[in-house]
Amino acid sequence: MTDIFPNKRFIKSEPIFKGWSSDKKYCVTDKSGVKYLLRISPFEKYEARESLFKILEQCFSLGVPMCVPIECSTCEDGVYMLQGWIDGEDLEAVLPLMSETEQYVLGIKSGEILRKIHSIPAPEKQEKWAARFNRKTDNKIVEYRKCGLRFDGDEDIIAYIERSRVLLEDRPQCFQHGDYHIGNMMIEDGELKIIDFDRNDFGDPWEEFNRIVWSAAESPHFATGQIRGYFGGEPPQEFFKLLAFYIASNTLSSIYWAIPFGQDEVDTSMKQSQDVLKWFDNMQNPIPTWYLI
């Protein structure tokens, strides 16, 4: 990494290798001993990073507990974004050590935070959700069928998708974190923090729950709490139907997505497909078995 600050503002730089992003990430320390998160993206991502930075500022102003957005500009290596450092622990590592009540309470908090994130509206000229997601769904089915891998029960999932497309009509849209699950959450001084908005998008707020599979597999109490925290109580039945739809859609795409990353990722996606079918009784019941009634 080149020194992007001519005044030698940072005296220490440690690379961060965790995560799927192709960005270069560092924990940098200034002369006062204060740590920051520095991520550098290719120049062609300038507009996207600048737009994301502005939205991160909005999120922070709404009270979303996250890395504080500090600067976004260019340097010799690309587009950099400087954010505050969260000196905490990964939630997925510490959640299993907590009581079920603590897991549930954190889940509620995560749902309340997500509701704040979703208060940021989508652009006025955003394409209608049904048209956009139906197109994505068509592509997922095509790509799955030609990828060369199949899982038991795939036709049940595809059949549920086909009969549930009507649910996409007239859905509202908002800003989405894009990858909202326990793998992108941390605990700092007992408080929940949200990290990694790299897959942000605009779309149906309920689609954001498609990643809840990762949370539910580790803690049904957390996942149940997240849903209730988001809705301030029990969700409408329509939510569960769309939840099953979005999870079904994601299950198909996860199979061919995993192939370039090797057999371990393929095995993980295959296992998750079987978990999904069990949770939704082969797509006959939209309320997943992990949801605690």
mmCIF file of C-alpha atoms in Angstrom:
data_model
loop_
_atom_site.group_PDB
_atom_site.id
_atom_site.type_symbol
_atom_site.label_atom_id
_atom_site.label_comp_id
_atom_site.label_asym_id
_atom_site.label_seq_id
_atom_site.Cartn_x
_atom_site.Cartn_y
_atom_site.Cartn_z
ATOM 1 C CA MET A 1 0.000 0.000 0.000
ATOM 2 C CA THR A 2 1.343 3.433 -0.899
ATOM 3 C CA ASP A 3 1.139 6.192 1.682
ATOM 4 C CA ILE A 4 -2.047 7.956 0.581
ATOM 5 C CA PHE A 5 -1.517 10.699 3.124
ATOM 6 C CA PRO A 6 1.550 12.899 2.457
ATOM 7 C CA ASN A 7 1.754 14.022 6.081
ATOM 8 C CA LYS A 8 2.419 10.427 7.190
ATOM 9 C CA ARG A 9 -0.819 10.463 9.159
ATOM 10 C CA PHE A 10 -0.673 6.718 9.704
ATOM 11 C CA ILE A 11 2.279 5.048 11.357
ATOM 12 C CA LYS A 12 1.088 1.443 11.061
ATOM 13 C CA SER A 13 -0.795 -0.584 8.448
ATOM 14 C CA GLU A 14 -1.982 -4.185 8.764
ATOM 15 C CA PRO A 15 -3.693 -5.961 5.832
ATOM 16 C CA ILE A 16 -7.093 -7.596 6.395
ATOM 17 C CA PHE A 17 -7.761 -10.763 4.419
ATOM 18 C CA LYS A 18 -11.187 -11.711 5.762
ATOM 19 C CA GLY A 19 -14.222 -11.468 3.480
ATOM 20 C CA TRP A 20 -15.096 -12.034 -0.170
ATOM 21 C CA SER A 21 -14.488 -8.513 -1.487
ATOM 22 C CA SER A 22 -11.678 -7.896 -3.980
ATOM 23 C CA ASP A 23 -10.957 -4.558 -2.270
ATOM 24 C CA LYS A 24 -7.696 -4.121 -0.412
ATOM 25 C CA LYS A 25 -8.453 -3.656 3.287
ATOM 26 C CA TYR A 26 -6.223 -2.453 6.103
ATOM 27 C CA CYS A 27 -6.309 -1.633 9.780
ATOM 28 C CA VAL A 28 -4.320 1.593 9.964
ATOM 29 C CA THR A 29 -3.151 3.389 13.097
ATOM 30 C CA ASP A 30 -2.447 7.117 13.405
ATOM 31 C CA LYS A 31 0.152 8.906 15.519
ATOM 32 C CA SER A 32 -2.254 9.065 18.460
ATOM 33 C CA GLY A 33 -2.784 5.306 18.444
ATOM 34 C CA VAL A 34 -6.301 5.513 16.991
ATOM 35 C CA LYS A 35 -7.219 2.719 14.572
ATOM 36 C CA TYR A 36 -9.230 3.050 11.354
ATOM 37 C CA LEU A 37 -10.544 0.772 8.621
ATOM 38 C CA LEU A 38 -9.106 1.664 5.213
ATOM 39 C CA ARG A 39 -10.394 -0.014 2.085
ATOM 40 C CA ILE A 40 -9.126 0.686 -1.406
ATOM 41 C CA SER A 41 -11.106 -0.132 -4.553
ATOM 42 C CA PRO A 42 -10.188 0.100 -8.261
ATOM 43 C CA PHE A 43 -10.647 3.525 -9.888
ATOM 44 C CA GLU A 44 -13.619 2.294 -11.934
ATOM 45 C CA LYS A 45 -15.595 1.939 -8.715
ATOM 46 C CA TYR A 46 -15.328 5.653 -7.921
ATOM 47 C CA GLU A 47 -18.976 6.582 -8.531
ATOM 48 C CA ALA A 48 -20.252 3.494 -6.715
ATOM 49 C CA ARG A 49 -17.992 4.110 -3.724
ATOM 50 C CA GLU A 50 -18.872 7.804 -3.580
ATOM 51 C CA SER A 51 -22.596 6.949 -3.643
ATOM 52 C CA LEU A 52 -22.147 4.282 -0.975
ATOM 53 C CA PHE A 53 -20.199 6.683 1.251
ATOM 54 C CA LYS A 54 -23.047 9.217 1.130
ATOM 55 C CA ILE A 55 -25.552 6.525 2.100
ATOM 56 C CA LEU A 56 -23.286 5.288 4.895
ATOM 57 C CA GLU A 57 -23.315 8.837 6.229
ATOM 58 C CA GLN A 58 -27.125 8.696 6.162
ATOM 59 C CA CYS A 59 -27.151 5.362 7.973
ATOM 60 C CA PHE A 60 -24.825 6.698 10.644
ATOM 61 C CA SER A 61 -26.965 9.817 11.100
ATOM 62 C CA LEU A 62 -29.980 7.536 11.657
ATOM 63 C CA GLY A 63 -28.222 5.864 14.574
ATOM 64 C CA VAL A 64 -27.135 2.661 12.842
ATOM 65 C CA PRO A 65 -24.242 1.240 14.938
ATOM 66 C CA MET A 66 -21.484 0.804 12.366
ATOM 67 C CA CYS A 67 -18.015 1.896 11.271
ATOM 68 C CA VAL A 68 -18.081 5.699 11.287
ATOM 69 C CA PRO A 69 -17.724 7.000 7.692
ATOM 70 C CA ILE A 70 -14.862 9.521 7.668
ATOM 71 C CA GLU A 71 -13.451 10.109 4.176
ATOM 72 C CA CYS A 72 -13.898 8.957 0.591
ATOM 73 C CA SER A 73 -11.505 10.097 -2.136
ATOM 74 C CA THR A 74 -8.862 8.882 -4.587
ATOM 75 C CA CYS A 75 -5.230 7.975 -4.112
ATOM 76 C CA GLU A 76 -2.454 6.453 -6.188
ATOM 77 C CA ASP A 77 -3.852 2.951 -5.622
ATOM 78 C CA GLY A 78 -7.500 3.679 -6.403
ATOM 79 C CA VAL A 79 -10.562 4.896 -4.519
ATOM 80 C CA TYR A 80 -10.198 4.822 -0.774
ATOM 81 C CA MET A 81 -12.779 4.860 1.977
ATOM 82 C CA LEU A 82 -11.667 5.611 5.523
ATOM 83 C CA GLN A 83 -13.946 4.501 8.358
ATOM 84 C CA GLY A 84 -13.777 4.181 12.118
ATOM 85 C CA TRP A 85 -12.455 0.920 13.542
ATOM 86 C CA ILE A 86 -14.668 -1.445 15.523
ATOM 87 C CA ASP A 87 -12.571 -3.054 18.234
ATOM 88 C CA GLY A 88 -14.839 -5.975 18.957
ATOM 89 C CA GLU A 89 -15.508 -9.667 18.330
ATOM 90 C CA ASP A 90 -17.221 -11.367 15.408
ATOM 91 C CA LEU A 91 -20.804 -12.163 16.383
ATOM 92 C CA GLU A 92 -20.762 -15.568 14.718
ATOM 93 C CA ALA A 93 -17.886 -16.559 17.028
ATOM 94 C CA VAL A 94 -19.438 -15.409 20.302
ATOM 95 C CA LEU A 95 -23.149 -16.024 19.641
ATOM 96 C CA PRO A 96 -22.962 -19.787 20.425
ATOM 97 C CA LEU A 97 -21.468 -18.918 23.835
ATOM 98 C CA MET A 98 -24.486 -16.816 24.807
ATOM 99 C CA SER A 99 -27.718 -17.933 26.435
ATOM 100 C CA GLU A 100 -30.788 -18.382 24.249
ATOM 101 C CA THR A 101 -32.302 -15.273 25.822
ATOM 102 C CA GLU A 102 -29.210 -13.217 24.993
ATOM 103 C CA GLN A 103 -29.296 -14.524 21.419
ATOM 104 C CA TYR A 104 -32.959 -13.581 21.103
ATOM 105 C CA VAL A 105 -32.409 -10.071 22.497
ATOM 106 C CA LEU A 106 -29.534 -9.471 20.070
ATOM 107 C CA GLY A 107 -31.758 -10.722 17.258
ATOM 108 C CA ILE A 108 -34.423 -8.189 18.196
ATOM 109 C CA LYS A 109 -31.779 -5.462 18.161
ATOM 110 C CA SER A 110 -30.580 -6.532 14.712
ATOM 111 C CA GLY A 111 -34.146 -6.296 13.405
ATOM 112 C CA GLU A 112 -34.597 -2.812 14.843
ATOM 113 C CA ILE A 113 -31.329 -1.709 13.245
ATOM 114 C CA LEU A 114 -32.383 -3.168 9.897
ATOM 115 C CA ARG A 115 -35.600 -1.170 10.031
ATOM 116 C CA LYS A 116 -33.502 2.011 10.346
ATOM 117 C CA ILE A 117 -31.402 1.002 7.335
ATOM 118 C CA HIS A 118 -34.560 0.416 5.331
ATOM 119 C CA SER A 119 -35.878 3.896 6.107
ATOM 120 C CA ILE A 120 -33.598 5.202 3.333
ATOM 121 C CA PRO A 121 -35.741 5.239 0.168
ATOM 122 C CA ALA A 122 -34.775 3.912 -3.246
ATOM 123 C CA PRO A 123 -34.261 6.407 -6.096
ATOM 124 C CA GLU A 124 -37.506 7.653 -7.609
ATOM 125 C CA LYS A 125 -36.630 6.262 -11.042
ATOM 126 C CA GLN A 126 -35.852 2.791 -9.732
ATOM 127 C CA GLU A 127 -37.177 0.024 -11.988
ATOM 128 C CA LYS A 128 -40.339 -1.699 -10.756
ATOM 129 C CA TRP A 129 -39.385 -4.513 -8.406
ATOM 130 C CA ALA A 130 -41.506 -7.238 -10.013
ATOM 131 C CA ALA A 131 -39.958 -6.679 -13.449
ATOM 132 C CA ARG A 132 -36.423 -6.563 -12.092
ATOM 133 C CA PHE A 133 -36.616 -9.551 -9.763
ATOM 134 C CA ASN A 134 -38.557 -11.734 -12.186
ATOM 135 C CA ARG A 135 -35.748 -11.164 -14.679
ATOM 136 C CA LYS A 136 -33.155 -12.102 -12.050
ATOM 137 C CA THR A 137 -35.194 -15.166 -11.122
ATOM 138 C CA ASP A 138 -35.426 -16.311 -14.740
ATOM 139 C CA ASN A 139 -31.658 -16.041 -15.007
ATOM 140 C CA LYS A 140 -31.095 -17.961 -11.771
ATOM 141 C CA ILE A 141 -33.221 -20.870 -12.978
ATOM 142 C CA VAL A 142 -31.419 -20.958 -16.336
ATOM 143 C CA GLU A 143 -27.972 -20.770 -14.733
ATOM 144 C CA TYR A 144 -28.839 -23.461 -12.193
ATOM 145 C CA ARG A 145 -30.147 -25.869 -14.831
ATOM 146 C CA LYS A 146 -27.009 -25.532 -16.962
ATOM 147 C CA CYS A 147 -24.377 -25.543 -14.172
ATOM 148 C CA GLY A 148 -24.153 -29.336 -14.085
ATOM 149 C CA LEU A 149 -25.070 -29.778 -10.425
ATOM 150 C CA ARG A 150 -28.430 -30.795 -9.008
ATOM 151 C CA PHE A 151 -29.742 -31.228 -5.476
ATOM 152 C CA ASP A 152 -32.575 -33.400 -4.203
ATOM 153 C CA GLY A 153 -35.806 -31.431 -4.095
ATOM 154 C CA ASP A 154 -34.739 -28.753 -6.580
ATOM 155 C CA GLU A 155 -37.975 -29.081 -8.538
ATOM 156 C CA ASP A 156 -39.973 -28.382 -5.349
ATOM 157 C CA ILE A 157 -38.041 -25.167 -4.927
ATOM 158 C CA ILE A 158 -38.475 -24.154 -8.570
ATOM 159 C CA ALA A 159 -42.204 -24.961 -8.431
ATOM 160 C CA TYR A 160 -42.607 -22.758 -5.339
ATOM 161 C CA ILE A 161 -40.787 -19.933 -7.092
ATOM 162 C CA GLU A 162 -43.021 -20.178 -10.147
ATOM 163 C CA ARG A 163 -46.291 -20.161 -8.220
ATOM 164 C CA SER A 164 -45.165 -17.330 -5.950
ATOM 165 C CA ARG A 165 -44.014 -14.748 -8.509
ATOM 166 C CA VAL A 166 -47.301 -12.870 -8.062
ATOM 167 C CA LEU A 167 -46.073 -11.838 -4.597
ATOM 168 C CA LEU A 168 -43.516 -9.520 -6.224
ATOM 169 C CA GLU A 169 -46.143 -7.153 -7.590
ATOM 170 C CA ASP A 170 -46.275 -3.660 -6.081
ATOM 171 C CA ARG A 171 -43.544 -4.319 -3.526
ATOM 172 C CA PRO A 172 -41.910 -1.170 -2.076
ATOM 173 C CA GLN A 173 -38.169 -0.574 -2.437
ATOM 174 C CA CYS A 174 -35.502 0.901 -0.188
ATOM 175 C CA PHE A 175 -31.774 0.845 0.497
ATOM 176 C CA GLN A 176 -30.506 -2.627 1.390
ATOM 177 C CA HIS A 177 -27.392 -3.636 3.302
ATOM 178 C CA GLY A 178 -27.170 -6.532 0.865
ATOM 179 C CA ASP A 179 -25.637 -9.204 3.082
ATOM 180 C CA TYR A 180 -27.368 -8.904 6.448
ATOM 181 C CA HIS A 181 -26.523 -11.861 8.699
ATOM 182 C CA ILE A 182 -24.407 -12.693 11.742
ATOM 183 C CA GLY A 183 -21.261 -12.967 9.625
ATOM 184 C CA ASN A 184 -21.421 -9.223 9.061
ATOM 185 C CA MET A 185 -22.084 -8.265 12.661
ATOM 186 C CA MET A 186 -19.783 -7.669 15.614
ATOM 187 C CA ILE A 187 -20.039 -7.139 19.349
ATOM 188 C CA GLU A 188 -18.155 -4.188 20.832
ATOM 189 C CA ASP A 189 -18.514 -3.474 24.552
ATOM 190 C CA GLY A 190 -21.699 -5.543 24.573
ATOM 191 C CA GLU A 191 -23.249 -3.580 21.703
ATOM 192 C CA LEU A 192 -24.209 -4.960 18.296
ATOM 193 C CA LYS A 193 -22.386 -3.394 15.325
ATOM 194 C CA ILE A 194 -23.125 -3.815 11.611
ATOM 195 C CA ILE A 195 -20.246 -4.097 9.133
ATOM 196 C CA ASP A 196 -19.547 -4.620 5.411
ATOM 197 C CA PHE A 197 -22.118 -2.833 3.259
ATOM 198 C CA ASP A 198 -20.179 -3.890 0.154
ATOM 199 C CA ARG A 199 -23.120 -5.738 -1.431
ATOM 200 C CA ASN A 200 -25.561 -2.880 -0.902
ATOM 201 C CA ASP A 201 -28.433 -2.426 -3.296
ATOM 202 C CA PHE A 202 -31.944 -1.039 -3.611
ATOM 203 C CA GLY A 203 -34.906 -3.385 -3.570
ATOM 204 C CA ASP A 204 -37.739 -4.970 -1.631
ATOM 205 C CA PRO A 205 -36.971 -4.563 2.088
ATOM 206 C CA TRP A 206 -38.176 -8.100 2.752
ATOM 207 C CA GLU A 207 -35.657 -9.517 0.275
ATOM 208 C CA GLU A 208 -32.988 -8.479 2.797
ATOM 209 C CA PHE A 209 -34.017 -11.498 4.886
ATOM 210 C CA ASN A 210 -32.744 -13.938 2.237
ATOM 211 C CA ARG A 211 -29.457 -14.168 4.169
ATOM 212 C CA ILE A 212 -31.189 -15.068 7.432
ATOM 213 C CA VAL A 213 -30.446 -18.714 6.597
ATOM 214 C CA TRP A 214 -26.894 -18.212 7.923
ATOM 215 C CA SER A 215 -28.174 -16.751 11.180
ATOM 216 C CA ALA A 216 -30.949 -19.319 11.623
ATOM 217 C CA ALA A 217 -28.541 -22.231 11.136
ATOM 218 C CA GLU A 218 -26.513 -20.958 14.103
ATOM 219 C CA SER A 219 -29.298 -19.590 16.293
ATOM 220 C CA PRO A 220 -33.059 -19.927 15.722
ATOM 221 C CA HIS A 221 -33.499 -17.583 18.692
ATOM 222 C CA PHE A 222 -31.460 -14.845 17.024
ATOM 223 C CA ALA A 223 -33.242 -15.296 13.678
ATOM 224 C CA THR A 224 -36.682 -15.256 15.316
ATOM 225 C CA GLY A 225 -35.720 -12.172 17.290
ATOM 226 C CA GLN A 226 -34.528 -10.409 14.139
ATOM 227 C CA ILE A 227 -37.895 -10.847 12.461
ATOM 228 C CA ARG A 228 -39.869 -9.721 15.500
ATOM 229 C CA GLY A 229 -37.529 -6.803 16.135
ATOM 230 C CA TYR A 230 -37.977 -5.660 12.556
ATOM 231 C CA PHE A 231 -41.769 -5.784 12.674
ATOM 232 C CA GLY A 232 -42.168 -4.780 16.313
ATOM 233 C CA GLY A 233 -43.959 -8.071 16.958
ATOM 234 C CA GLU A 234 -45.306 -10.880 14.805
ATOM 235 C CA PRO A 235 -44.913 -10.334 11.047
ATOM 236 C CA PRO A 236 -47.815 -10.584 8.589
ATOM 237 C CA GLN A 237 -48.355 -13.953 6.909
ATOM 238 C CA GLU A 238 -47.464 -12.386 3.571
ATOM 239 C CA PHE A 239 -43.936 -11.873 4.890
ATOM 240 C CA PHE A 240 -43.339 -15.586 5.381
ATOM 241 C CA LYS A 241 -44.535 -16.373 1.848
ATOM 242 C CA LEU A 242 -42.051 -13.874 0.414
ATOM 243 C CA LEU A 243 -39.340 -15.021 2.817
ATOM 244 C CA ALA A 244 -39.687 -18.556 1.457
ATOM 245 C CA PHE A 245 -39.640 -17.190 -2.097
ATOM 246 C CA TYR A 246 -36.456 -15.168 -1.625
ATOM 247 C CA ILE A 247 -34.683 -17.970 0.215
ATOM 248 C CA ALA A 248 -35.714 -20.431 -2.521
ATOM 249 C CA SER A 249 -34.347 -18.104 -5.187
ATOM 250 C CA ASN A 250 -31.081 -17.668 -3.307
ATOM 251 C CA THR A 251 -30.764 -21.418 -2.801
ATOM 252 C CA LEU A 252 -30.650 -21.990 -6.554
ATOM 253 C CA SER A 253 -28.059 -19.293 -7.248
ATOM 254 C CA SER A 254 -25.838 -20.381 -4.356
ATOM 255 C CA ILE A 255 -25.145 -23.690 -6.123
ATOM 256 C CA TYR A 256 -23.568 -22.298 -9.283
ATOM 257 C CA TRP A 257 -22.045 -19.373 -7.364
ATOM 258 C CA ALA A 258 -20.080 -21.842 -5.235
ATOM 259 C CA ILE A 259 -18.487 -23.784 -8.102
ATOM 260 C CA PRO A 260 -15.521 -21.446 -8.773
ATOM 261 C CA PHE A 261 -14.649 -21.418 -5.055
ATOM 262 C CA GLY A 262 -14.098 -25.157 -4.757
ATOM 263 C CA GLN A 263 -15.687 -28.298 -3.371
ATOM 264 C CA ASP A 264 -15.981 -27.058 0.212
ATOM 265 C CA GLU A 265 -18.198 -24.167 -0.875
ATOM 266 C CA VAL A 266 -20.215 -26.461 -3.138
ATOM 267 C CA ASP A 267 -20.746 -28.868 -0.224
ATOM 268 C CA THR A 268 -21.860 -25.981 1.996
ATOM 269 C CA SER A 269 -24.397 -24.816 -0.593
ATOM 270 C CA MET A 270 -25.661 -28.351 -1.154
ATOM 271 C CA LYS A 271 -26.161 -28.864 2.566
ATOM 272 C CA GLN A 272 -27.962 -25.564 2.850
ATOM 273 C CA SER A 273 -30.355 -26.591 0.064
ATOM 274 C CA GLN A 274 -31.391 -29.614 2.142
ATOM 275 C CA ASP A 275 -31.740 -27.469 5.268
ATOM 276 C CA VAL A 276 -34.030 -25.091 3.375
ATOM 277 C CA LEU A 277 -36.240 -27.941 2.162
ATOM 278 C CA LYS A 278 -36.539 -29.280 5.730
ATOM 279 C CA TRP A 279 -37.269 -25.831 7.177
ATOM 280 C CA PHE A 280 -40.119 -25.256 4.714
ATOM 281 C CA ASP A 281 -41.421 -28.849 4.564
ATOM 282 C CA ASN A 282 -40.412 -29.243 0.909
ATOM 283 C CA MET A 283 -41.804 -25.756 0.241
ATOM 284 C CA GLN A 284 -45.282 -26.669 1.494
ATOM 285 C CA ASN A 285 -45.164 -24.456 4.599
ATOM 286 C CA PRO A 286 -43.842 -20.867 4.313
ATOM 287 C CA ILE A 287 -43.187 -20.609 8.061
ATOM 288 C CA PRO A 288 -39.722 -22.155 8.632
ATOM 289 C CA THR A 289 -39.320 -24.719 11.387
ATOM 290 C CA TRP A 290 -36.624 -22.585 13.071
ATOM 291 C CA TYR A 291 -39.104 -19.766 13.679
ATOM 292 C CA LEU A 292 -40.084 -20.031 17.328
ATOM 293 C CA ILE A 293 -43.845 -19.734 17.677
#
